[in-house]
């Protein structure tokens, strides 16, 4: 089954962007997943074909018009794919949500611009607001590319070594342990001897302890989450 992504944007040329390269790009060429863009401006009406207007109540900037956006969303059909709106007000994206999206048939993503979108279309079209972090981008496009990057890399067959998807940061509820490769010595620093011992039990134990230590130091918040469902 091909995972089907549809992105609504005022800047379709930004896609597939980096997703046209490397493993995601090869998977796109193989049609393991598909990416369609919808130009929101195509659904503007009236003499000036405006997509935005000034905020009701006053204030800076412009707001994407609900009628134009609704028409663009309705053009994507009535399938059961989740409809996301990239938004700094959204629920922060997690690996758990990424896995849920990747397990489905696809996703419809709306990219905001300007000051954002009219609240009524968010409600009327049941858009799930998703944030990629506590900072403000100038548009939803890089956020959509980021979300799709995270989803596409875990689709079946996209990554060469399927095992590498399982031991990443967050997948086991912990940050990843430190990685090393040859040369055996770099600027006087050796690879930790346990990794060269060939003792897989000892290696697994060391990696788990290092992962725990790093997570405790850097992200105690995800350790706290473990009590609830054991993953992030
Ligand atoms: N005035 C809005 C920000 C608008 S930024 C506010 O304060 O909430 C313009 C667009 O960029 C948004 O509509 C959204 O689509 C996108 N965007 C900005 N920051 C984002 C983030 N952290 N995560 C996801 N999308 C973001």
Coordinates of C-alpha atoms and ligand atoms in Angstrom, one line a residue:
X1 CA 0.0 0.0 0.0
X2 CA 1.4 3.4 -1.0
X3 CA 1.4 6.0 1.8
X4 CA -0.3 9.1 0.3
X5 CA 0.7 12.6 1.4
X6 CA -1.2 15.6 0.2
X7 CA 0.1 19.1 1.2
X8 CA -1.9 22.3 0.9
X9 CA 0.4 25.2 0.5
X10 CA 0.9 28.6 -1.2
X11 CA 4.4 27.4 -2.1
X12 CA 4.1 24.0 -3.9
X13 CA 7.7 24.5 -5.3
X14 CA 9.0 23.9 -1.8
X15 CA 8.1 20.2 -2.2
X16 CA 9.4 17.5 -2.3
X17 CA 12.4 19.6 -1.2
X18 CA 14.9 17.4 0.8
X19 CA 12.4 14.5 0.6
X20 CA 13.4 14.1 -3.1
X21 CA 16.9 13.1 -2.0
X22 CA 18.5 10.1 -0.3
X23 CA 16.4 7.2 1.0
X24 CA 13.1 9.2 1.0
X25 CA 13.7 10.3 -2.6
X26 CA 14.4 6.8 -3.7
X27 CA 11.3 5.5 -2.0
X28 CA 9.3 8.3 -3.6
X29 CA 10.7 7.3 -7.1
X30 CA 9.8 3.6 -6.3
X31 CA 6.3 4.8 -5.3
X32 CA 6.6 3.4 -1.8
X33 CA 4.9 6.7 -0.9
X34 CA 3.4 9.6 -2.9
X35 CA 3.4 13.4 -2.5
X36 CA 0.8 15.7 -4.1
X37 CA 0.6 19.4 -3.5
X38 CA -2.5 21.6 -3.8
X39 CA -2.0 25.3 -4.5
X40 CA -4.3 27.0 -2.0
X41 CA -4.4 30.1 -4.3
X42 CA -6.2 28.0 -7.0
X43 CA -9.3 28.1 -4.8
X44 CA -9.4 31.9 -4.3
X45 CA -12.4 33.7 -5.9
X46 CA -13.2 37.3 -6.6
X47 CA -11.5 39.9 -8.7
X48 CA -8.2 39.9 -6.8
X49 CA -8.2 36.2 -5.9
X50 CA -7.1 37.0 -2.3
X51 CA -6.1 34.1 0.0
X52 CA -5.7 36.3 3.1
X53 CA -7.4 39.3 4.7
X54 CA -6.8 41.5 7.7
X55 CA -7.5 40.1 11.2
X56 CA -11.0 40.8 12.6
X57 CA -10.6 42.9 15.7
X58 CA -7.4 44.5 14.4
X59 CA -3.8 43.8 14.9
X60 CA -0.7 43.0 12.7
X61 CA -0.5 40.8 9.7
X62 CA -2.9 38.8 7.6
X63 CA -5.1 35.7 8.2
X64 CA -5.7 32.9 5.7
X65 CA -9.4 33.1 4.6
X66 CA -11.6 30.2 5.8
X67 CA -13.6 29.9 2.6
X68 CA -10.6 29.5 0.3
X69 CA -8.9 27.0 2.6
X70 CA -12.1 25.0 3.1
X71 CA -12.5 24.7 -0.7
X72 CA -8.8 23.6 -1.0
X73 CA -9.3 21.0 1.7
X74 CA -12.5 19.7 0.2
X75 CA -10.7 19.2 -3.1
X76 CA -8.6 16.5 -1.5
X77 CA -11.5 14.1 -1.3
X78 CA -13.4 12.4 1.6
X79 CA -11.0 9.6 2.6
X80 CA -10.1 8.9 6.2
X81 CA -6.6 10.3 6.2
X82 CA -5.9 12.5 9.2
X83 CA -6.0 16.2 8.4
X84 CA -3.2 18.1 10.1
X85 CA -2.6 21.9 10.4
X86 CA 1.0 22.8 11.1
X87 CA 0.7 25.3 13.9
X88 CA 2.9 26.5 16.8
X89 CA -0.3 26.2 19.0
X90 CA -0.6 22.5 18.2
X91 CA 0.2 19.4 20.2
X92 CA 4.0 18.9 20.0
X93 CA 4.9 16.2 17.5
X94 CA 6.2 13.0 19.1
X95 CA 7.6 9.8 17.7
X96 CA 4.5 8.0 18.9
X97 CA 2.2 10.2 16.7
X98 CA 4.7 9.8 13.9
X99 CA 4.3 6.0 14.2
X100 CA 0.5 6.2 14.2
X101 CA 0.5 8.4 11.1
X102 CA 3.0 6.1 9.3
X103 CA 0.7 3.1 10.1
X104 CA -2.2 4.7 8.3
X105 CA -3.0 5.2 4.6
X106 CA -1.6 8.7 4.4
X107 CA -2.0 12.3 5.6
X108 CA -3.4 15.7 4.5
X109 CA -1.3 18.6 5.7
X110 CA -2.3 22.3 5.7
X111 CA 0.6 24.7 5.8
X112 CA -0.2 28.1 7.4
X113 CA 1.3 31.4 6.4
X114 CA 1.1 35.0 7.7
X115 CA -0.5 35.2 11.2
X116 CA -2.2 31.8 10.7
X117 CA -5.6 30.6 9.6
X118 CA -9.2 31.6 10.5
X119 CA -10.3 29.6 13.5
X120 CA -13.6 28.6 11.9
X121 CA -12.0 26.4 9.2
X122 CA -9.9 24.6 11.8
X123 CA -13.2 23.6 13.5
X124 CA -15.3 23.1 10.4
X125 CA -12.8 20.8 8.8
X126 CA -11.7 19.1 12.0
X127 CA -8.0 20.0 11.6
X128 CA -5.5 18.5 14.1
X129 CA -3.0 21.2 15.0
X130 CA 0.5 19.9 15.2
X131 CA 3.6 21.8 16.3
X132 CA 7.2 20.8 15.6
X133 CA 8.6 22.8 18.5
X134 CA 8.4 26.0 20.7
X135 CA 9.6 28.5 18.1
X136 CA 7.9 30.4 15.3
X137 CA 8.6 29.6 11.6
X138 CA 7.5 31.9 8.8
X139 CA 5.3 29.2 7.3
X140 CA 4.1 25.6 7.7
X141 CA 6.1 24.2 4.8
X142 CA 9.3 23.4 6.6
X143 CA 7.2 21.9 9.5
X144 CA 5.3 19.7 7.0
X145 CA 8.6 18.6 5.4
X146 CA 9.9 17.7 8.9
X147 CA 6.8 15.7 9.8
X148 CA 6.9 13.9 6.5
X149 CA 10.6 13.1 6.9
X150 CA 9.9 11.5 10.3
X151 CA 7.0 9.5 8.9
X152 CA 8.6 8.4 5.6
X153 CA 11.8 7.0 7.1
X154 CA 9.8 4.4 9.1
X155 CA 7.5 3.3 6.2
X156 CA 8.2 -0.4 5.4
X157 CA 11.2 -0.8 3.0
X158 CA 12.3 2.8 3.1
X159 CA 15.3 2.4 5.5
X160 CA 17.8 -0.2 4.4
X161 CA 18.3 -1.7 7.9
X162 CA 14.8 -2.0 9.5
X163 CA 16.5 -2.6 12.9
X164 CA 17.9 0.9 13.0
X165 CA 14.4 2.3 13.3
X166 CA 13.9 0.5 16.6
X167 CA 16.9 1.6 18.6
X168 CA 16.7 5.3 17.8
X169 CA 16.2 8.0 20.4
X170 CA 12.6 8.0 21.8
X171 CA 11.7 4.6 20.3
X172 CA 12.4 2.8 23.5
X173 CA 11.4 5.8 25.7
X174 CA 15.1 6.8 26.0
X175 CA 17.6 8.9 24.2
X176 CA 20.1 6.8 22.1
X177 CA 23.4 5.6 23.6
X178 CA 26.7 7.1 22.2
X179 CA 27.8 5.7 18.8
X180 CA 31.4 5.0 17.7
X181 CA 33.1 3.8 14.6
X182 CA 36.7 3.3 13.3
X183 CA 39.4 4.4 13.8
X184 CA 40.0 2.7 17.1
X185 CA 41.7 5.8 18.3
X186 CA 40.8 9.4 17.4
X187 CA 42.9 12.3 18.7
X188 CA 44.1 10.1 21.5
X189 CA 40.5 9.0 22.4
X190 CA 39.8 5.3 22.3
X191 CA 36.5 3.6 21.6
X192 CA 35.1 2.4 24.9
X193 CA 36.7 -1.1 25.3
X194 CA 33.4 -2.9 26.0
X195 CA 32.3 -2.2 22.5
X196 CA 35.4 -4.0 21.2
X197 CA 34.9 -7.0 23.5
X198 CA 32.5 -9.0 21.3
X199 CA 30.5 -9.7 24.5
X200 CA 27.0 -8.8 23.3
X201 CA 25.4 -9.1 26.7
X202 CA 27.9 -6.6 28.1
X203 CA 27.5 -4.3 25.1
X204 CA 23.7 -4.2 25.5
X205 CA 24.0 -3.5 29.2
X206 CA 26.5 -0.7 28.6
X207 CA 24.3 0.9 26.0
X208 CA 21.2 0.7 28.1
X209 CA 23.1 2.3 31.1
X210 CA 24.5 5.1 28.9
X211 CA 21.1 5.7 27.4
X212 CA 19.6 6.0 30.8
X213 CA 22.3 8.3 32.0
X214 CA 21.9 10.6 29.0
X215 CA 18.2 10.7 29.3
X216 CA 18.4 11.5 33.0
X217 CA 20.8 14.4 32.3
X218 CA 19.1 15.8 29.3
X219 CA 15.5 14.8 29.2
X220 CA 14.2 13.8 32.6
X221 CA 10.7 14.7 31.3
X222 CA 10.6 11.7 29.0
X223 CA 11.7 9.4 31.8
X224 CA 8.8 10.7 33.8
X225 CA 6.5 9.8 30.9
X226 CA 7.6 6.2 31.1
X227 CA 5.3 5.5 34.0
X228 CA 2.3 6.0 31.7
X229 CA 2.8 4.0 28.5
X230 CA 6.5 3.3 28.4
X231 CA 7.2 5.2 25.2
X232 CA 7.3 8.7 24.0
Ligands
LIG1 N1 0.7 34.0 14.7 C1 0.9 32.6 14.8 C2 2.2 32.1 14.1 C3 2.1 32.2 12.6 S1 3.5 31.6 11.9 C4 1.0 32.2 16.3 O1 1.5 33.0 17.1 O2 0.6 31.1 16.7 C5 2.9 31.2 10.3 C6 2.7 29.7 10.0 O3 3.9 28.9 10.1 C7 1.7 29.0 10.9 O4 0.4 29.2 10.5 C8 2.1 27.5 10.9 O5 1.5 26.9 9.7 C9 3.6 27.6 10.6 N2 4.4 27.4 11.9 C10 5.1 28.4 12.5 N3 5.7 27.8 13.6 C11 5.4 26.5 13.6 C12 5.7 25.4 14.5 N4 6.5 25.6 15.6 N5 5.2 24.2 14.2 C13 4.4 24.0 13.1 N6 4.1 25.0 12.3 C14 4.6 26.2 12.5

